[in-house]
Amino acid sequence: MALDISPFDGPIGAEVSGIDLARPVAAADQKVLEDAWNAHAVLVFRGQTLEPADLVRFSRGFGALEIHVLDQYLHADHPEILVVSNIQENGEPIGIYDAGRYWHSDLSYLAEPSRGSVLYAIEIPEEGGETLGNTLWAHAGAAYEALDDGLKARLDGLEAAFDLGKRFQKLVDDGDADAAMTDEQIKKTPEVVHPVIRTHPVTGRKSIFVNIGHTTHILGLPADESQAILEELWAHCIRPEFVYRHKWREGDVVMWDNVPTQHLAICDYALPQRRLLHRTTLSGDRPY
Ligand code: OGA
Ligand code: MN
């Protein structure tokens, strides 16, 4: 079983085969995976069978893990795992149903946003042979490179505010989320400021970091101008040529780089269609 990396067509994603993630990854393979992760931003592993401890061990191979602020959705035995699910037990959700209904980069509302995340698919809904609950990833580096030079120059040095509480409240107001965040959770996620365009710590590639899910405004600009630029960047980032759409199968592991990508969950299913994934989140550094 030789480790193989097959890049997808387009600027984002590769399928990795020839590796069983339920076993410790050999040092040489770990290096190949890290290089592929940096090069392709999204790695897809099919046909895996993982215990929670396997997912945690595999994820830790790439760095320290975060414990998510939405602590009601953490795995009971492994708090490094965030349960992403629409399933309810005894009338209570067992996980977060809406893990990303708006384009976002994980934890971009923290001073030190996540470097990367890993999702492991345990139950995936389908209807008439079609997989529901797809996830989309956009390459915000390829998108940045396609901007015209005038706009690139204008964005240079601009900073933006990111605020989970404010954006989450908007979800609640729009009827897209059930429960507001608690005061405690809001306190843990005060507004932070990041560059509009950030630089990748390993590849040095620049990418669009402002995202619909967490960014509220660009600093130092009139509100309408800030909004116009944000909307232009958001729309540009998710043009089809920059996007990979993942059709989940049970046993898939997808790991991605949160620095040069944004992603979106398609919520096109409902109980009794069940969806269950386990997610781990890699810590990252302050964007620059
Ligand atoms: C996430 C996320 C997308 C999905 O876990 O970070 O955005 O499709 N999930 O569940
Ligand atoms: Mn996410």
Coordinates of C-alpha atoms and ligand atoms in Angstrom, one line a residue:
M1 CA 0.0 0.0 0.0
A2 CA 2.1 2.9 -1.2
L3 CA 1.2 6.5 -0.1
D4 CA -0.1 8.4 -3.1
I5 CA -1.2 12.0 -3.5
S6 CA -3.4 12.8 -6.6
P7 CA -4.2 16.5 -7.0
F8 CA -7.7 17.4 -8.2
D9 CA -8.2 19.5 -11.3
G10 CA -8.1 23.1 -10.4
P11 CA -6.3 25.1 -7.7
I12 CA -7.5 23.2 -4.6
G13 CA -7.5 19.7 -3.2
A14 CA -5.9 16.3 -3.5
E15 CA -6.9 12.7 -2.8
V16 CA -4.6 10.7 -0.6
S17 CA -4.5 6.9 -0.9
G18 CA -2.4 4.1 0.5
I19 CA -2.6 5.0 4.1
D20 CA -4.6 3.7 7.1
L21 CA -5.1 6.6 9.6
A22 CA -6.1 4.2 12.3
R23 CA -2.4 3.4 12.7
P24 CA 0.4 5.8 13.6
V25 CA 1.7 7.6 10.6
A26 CA 5.4 6.8 9.7
A27 CA 7.7 9.8 10.0
A28 CA 8.5 9.8 6.2
D29 CA 4.7 9.7 5.4
Q30 CA 4.0 12.5 7.8
K31 CA 6.4 14.7 5.9
V32 CA 4.7 13.8 2.6
L33 CA 1.3 14.6 4.1
E34 CA 2.5 18.0 5.5
D35 CA 4.0 19.0 2.1
A36 CA 0.7 17.9 0.4
W37 CA -1.4 19.8 2.9
N38 CA 0.6 23.0 2.3
A39 CA 0.6 22.5 -1.5
H40 CA -3.1 21.5 -2.0
A41 CA -4.8 23.0 1.0
V42 CA -7.5 20.2 1.2
L43 CA -6.6 16.5 1.5
V44 CA -9.3 13.8 1.1
F45 CA -8.8 10.3 2.6
R46 CA -11.5 7.8 1.7
G47 CA -12.5 4.5 3.4
Q48 CA -11.1 5.2 6.9
T49 CA -12.4 3.5 10.1
L50 CA -11.3 5.6 13.1
E51 CA -11.9 5.5 16.8
P52 CA -12.0 9.0 18.4
A53 CA -8.5 8.4 19.8
D54 CA -7.2 7.7 16.3
L55 CA -8.6 10.9 14.9
V56 CA -7.0 12.8 17.8
R57 CA -3.6 11.1 17.3
F58 CA -3.6 11.7 13.5
S59 CA -4.6 15.3 14.0
R60 CA -1.9 15.9 16.7
G61 CA 0.7 14.8 14.2
F62 CA 0.2 18.2 12.5
G63 CA 0.3 20.3 15.7
A64 CA -1.5 21.3 19.0
L65 CA -5.3 21.0 19.1
E66 CA -7.9 23.5 20.2
I67 CA -10.8 22.8 22.6
H68 CA -13.8 24.6 20.9
V69 CA -15.5 27.5 22.6
L70 CA -19.0 25.9 22.0
D71 CA -18.3 23.4 24.8
Q72 CA -21.7 21.9 24.9
Y73 CA -20.8 20.1 21.6
L74 CA -17.5 18.5 22.7
H75 CA -17.1 14.7 22.6
A76 CA -17.6 13.4 26.2
D77 CA -14.3 11.4 26.3
H78 CA -12.2 13.5 23.9
P79 CA -12.8 17.3 24.3
E80 CA -10.4 17.8 21.3
I81 CA -13.3 16.5 19.2
L82 CA -16.1 18.8 18.3
V83 CA -19.2 16.8 17.4
V84 CA -20.8 18.1 14.2
S85 CA -24.3 16.6 13.8
N86 CA -28.0 17.2 13.5
I87 CA -28.8 14.2 15.6
Q88 CA -30.8 14.6 18.9
E89 CA -30.8 12.3 21.9
N90 CA -33.4 12.8 24.6
G91 CA -34.5 16.0 22.9
E92 CA -31.0 17.5 23.0
P93 CA -28.7 18.0 20.1
I94 CA -25.6 15.8 20.4
G95 CA -23.5 18.2 18.3
I96 CA -23.5 21.5 16.4
Y97 CA -25.8 21.2 13.4
D98 CA -24.7 24.5 11.9
A99 CA -21.0 24.2 11.8
G100 CA -20.6 26.5 8.9
R101 CA -23.7 27.7 7.0
Y102 CA -21.8 30.8 6.0
W103 CA -18.4 30.8 4.2
H104 CA -15.7 31.0 6.9
S105 CA -12.3 29.9 8.0
D106 CA -12.3 28.1 11.3
L107 CA -11.7 30.2 14.4
S108 CA -10.9 33.3 12.3
Y109 CA -12.6 35.2 15.2
L110 CA -9.8 34.4 17.5
A111 CA -6.5 36.4 17.8
E112 CA -4.8 33.2 16.8
P113 CA -7.1 31.4 14.3
S114 CA -6.9 27.7 13.6
R115 CA -4.1 26.5 11.3
G116 CA -6.2 23.6 10.0
S117 CA -9.1 21.3 10.7
V118 CA -9.9 17.6 10.2
L119 CA -13.4 16.2 9.7
Y120 CA -14.2 12.5 9.9
A121 CA -17.6 11.4 8.4
I122 CA -19.5 8.8 10.5
E123 CA -23.0 9.2 9.2
I124 CA -23.9 11.0 6.0
P125 CA -27.5 11.7 4.7
E126 CA -28.6 10.8 1.3
E127 CA -31.7 10.9 -0.8
G128 CA -32.3 9.0 -4.1
G129 CA -28.7 8.0 -4.3
E130 CA -27.5 11.6 -3.9
T131 CA -25.3 12.5 -1.0
L132 CA -26.6 15.5 1.0
G133 CA -24.8 17.8 3.3
N134 CA -21.8 18.5 0.9
T135 CA -19.0 20.8 2.0
L136 CA -17.4 23.3 -0.2
W137 CA -13.9 24.7 0.0
A138 CA -12.6 27.8 -1.8
H139 CA -8.9 28.6 -2.4
A140 CA -8.6 32.1 -1.2
G141 CA -5.0 32.2 -2.3
A142 CA -5.8 31.4 -6.0
A143 CA -8.7 34.0 -5.6
Y144 CA -6.3 36.6 -4.3
E145 CA -3.9 36.0 -7.2
A146 CA -6.7 36.5 -9.7
L147 CA -7.6 40.0 -8.4
D148 CA -6.5 43.0 -10.5
D149 CA -3.4 44.8 -9.5
G150 CA -5.3 48.0 -8.6
L151 CA -7.4 46.2 -6.0
K152 CA -4.5 44.3 -4.7
A153 CA -2.6 47.6 -4.1
R154 CA -5.7 49.0 -2.4
L155 CA -6.1 46.1 0.0
D156 CA -2.4 46.1 1.0
G157 CA -2.1 46.9 4.7
L158 CA -5.9 47.0 5.3
E159 CA -7.2 45.3 8.5
A160 CA -10.7 44.0 9.4
A161 CA -12.7 43.2 12.5
F162 CA -13.8 39.6 13.2
D163 CA -16.5 38.9 15.8
L164 CA -18.2 35.5 16.3
G165 CA -20.8 36.8 18.7
K166 CA -22.1 39.5 16.3
R167 CA -22.2 37.2 13.4
F168 CA -23.8 34.4 15.4
Q169 CA -26.5 36.8 16.6
K170 CA -27.2 37.6 13.0
L171 CA -27.7 33.9 12.4
V172 CA -30.2 33.8 15.2
D173 CA -31.9 37.0 14.0
D174 CA -32.2 35.4 10.5
G175 CA -33.7 32.2 11.9
D176 CA -30.6 30.2 10.9
A177 CA -29.4 29.2 14.3
D178 CA -31.5 28.0 17.3
A179 CA -29.8 29.3 20.4
A180 CA -27.7 32.4 21.0
M181 CA -24.3 32.1 22.5
T182 CA -24.1 32.3 26.3
D183 CA -22.6 35.5 27.9
E184 CA -19.6 33.4 28.9
Q185 CA -19.0 32.2 25.3
I186 CA -19.3 35.8 24.0
K187 CA -16.8 37.0 26.6
K188 CA -14.3 34.4 25.4
T189 CA -14.6 35.7 21.8
P190 CA -14.2 39.5 21.8
E191 CA -13.8 41.3 18.5
V192 CA -10.3 40.8 17.0
V193 CA -8.5 42.5 14.1
H194 CA -6.7 40.6 11.3
P195 CA -5.2 41.7 7.9
V196 CA -7.7 41.6 5.0
I197 CA -5.0 39.8 3.0
R198 CA -2.8 37.4 5.0
T199 CA 0.4 35.6 4.2
H200 CA 0.8 31.8 4.6
P201 CA 3.4 31.0 7.3
V202 CA 4.9 28.1 5.3
T203 CA 4.4 28.8 1.6
G204 CA 4.5 32.6 1.8
R205 CA 1.4 32.7 -0.5
K206 CA -1.1 35.6 0.1
S207 CA -4.8 34.9 0.4
I208 CA -8.1 36.7 1.1
F209 CA -8.8 36.2 4.8
V210 CA -12.0 38.3 5.3
N211 CA -15.0 35.9 5.3
I212 CA -18.8 36.2 5.3
G213 CA -19.1 34.1 8.5
H214 CA -16.9 36.1 10.9
T215 CA -15.8 39.4 9.4
T216 CA -17.9 42.5 10.4
H217 CA -16.0 45.4 8.7
I218 CA -12.8 46.8 7.4
L219 CA -11.1 49.3 9.8
G220 CA -10.7 53.0 8.8
L221 CA -13.2 53.0 6.0
P222 CA -16.8 54.5 5.8
A223 CA -19.3 51.7 6.5
D224 CA -20.6 51.6 2.9
E225 CA -17.1 51.4 1.4
S226 CA -16.1 48.7 3.8
Q227 CA -19.2 46.7 3.0
A228 CA -18.7 47.1 -0.8
I229 CA -15.1 45.8 -0.7
L230 CA -16.1 42.9 1.6
E231 CA -18.9 41.9 -0.7
E232 CA -16.7 42.1 -3.7
L233 CA -14.0 39.9 -2.1
W234 CA -16.5 37.4 -0.7
A235 CA -18.2 37.0 -4.1
H236 CA -14.8 36.7 -5.9
C237 CA -13.4 34.2 -3.4
I238 CA -16.2 31.6 -4.1
R239 CA -16.2 31.8 -7.8
P240 CA -16.6 28.2 -9.2
E241 CA -13.0 28.0 -10.5
F242 CA -11.7 28.3 -7.0
V243 CA -14.0 25.9 -5.3
Y244 CA -13.9 22.1 -4.6
R245 CA -17.2 20.5 -3.6
H246 CA -16.9 17.4 -1.4
K247 CA -19.6 14.8 -1.6
W248 CA -19.1 12.9 1.7
R249 CA -19.1 9.2 2.0
E250 CA -19.0 7.5 5.4
G251 CA -15.3 6.8 6.3
D252 CA -14.0 10.0 4.6
V253 CA -11.4 12.1 6.4
V254 CA -10.9 15.6 5.0
M255 CA -8.2 17.8 6.4
W256 CA -7.8 21.4 5.3
D257 CA -5.6 24.4 5.8
N258 CA -7.6 27.2 7.3
V259 CA -5.0 29.9 6.2
P260 CA -5.6 29.9 2.4
T261 CA -9.1 28.5 2.3
Q262 CA -12.7 29.2 3.3
H263 CA -15.4 26.6 3.5
L264 CA -19.2 26.2 3.6
A265 CA -21.6 23.5 4.8
I266 CA -24.6 22.8 2.7
C267 CA -27.6 22.3 5.1
D268 CA -29.9 20.6 2.6
Y269 CA -31.1 17.7 4.9
A270 CA -33.2 17.3 8.0
L271 CA -34.1 14.6 10.4
P272 CA -34.8 11.7 10.1
Q273 CA -31.8 12.1 7.7
R274 CA -28.8 11.9 10.0
R275 CA -25.4 13.5 9.7
L276 CA -22.6 12.9 12.1
L277 CA -19.0 14.0 11.8
H278 CA -16.1 14.4 14.3
R279 CA -13.9 17.4 13.9
T280 CA -10.5 18.3 15.4
T281 CA -9.0 21.8 15.1
L282 CA -5.3 22.6 14.9
S283 CA -4.0 25.7 16.7
G284 CA -2.5 28.5 14.6
D285 CA -0.5 31.7 14.9
R286 CA -1.4 35.3 14.7
P287 CA -2.1 36.2 11.0
Y288 CA 0.2 38.7 9.2
Ligands
OGA1 C1 -16.5 22.7 10.4 C2 -17.4 23.0 9.3 C3 -18.7 21.9 7.6 C4 -19.6 20.8 7.5 O1 -16.6 21.6 11.0 O2 -15.6 23.5 10.6 O3 -17.5 24.1 8.8 O4 -20.0 20.4 6.3 N1 -18.2 21.9 8.9 O5 -20.1 20.2 8.5
MN2 MN -15.8 25.3 9.7

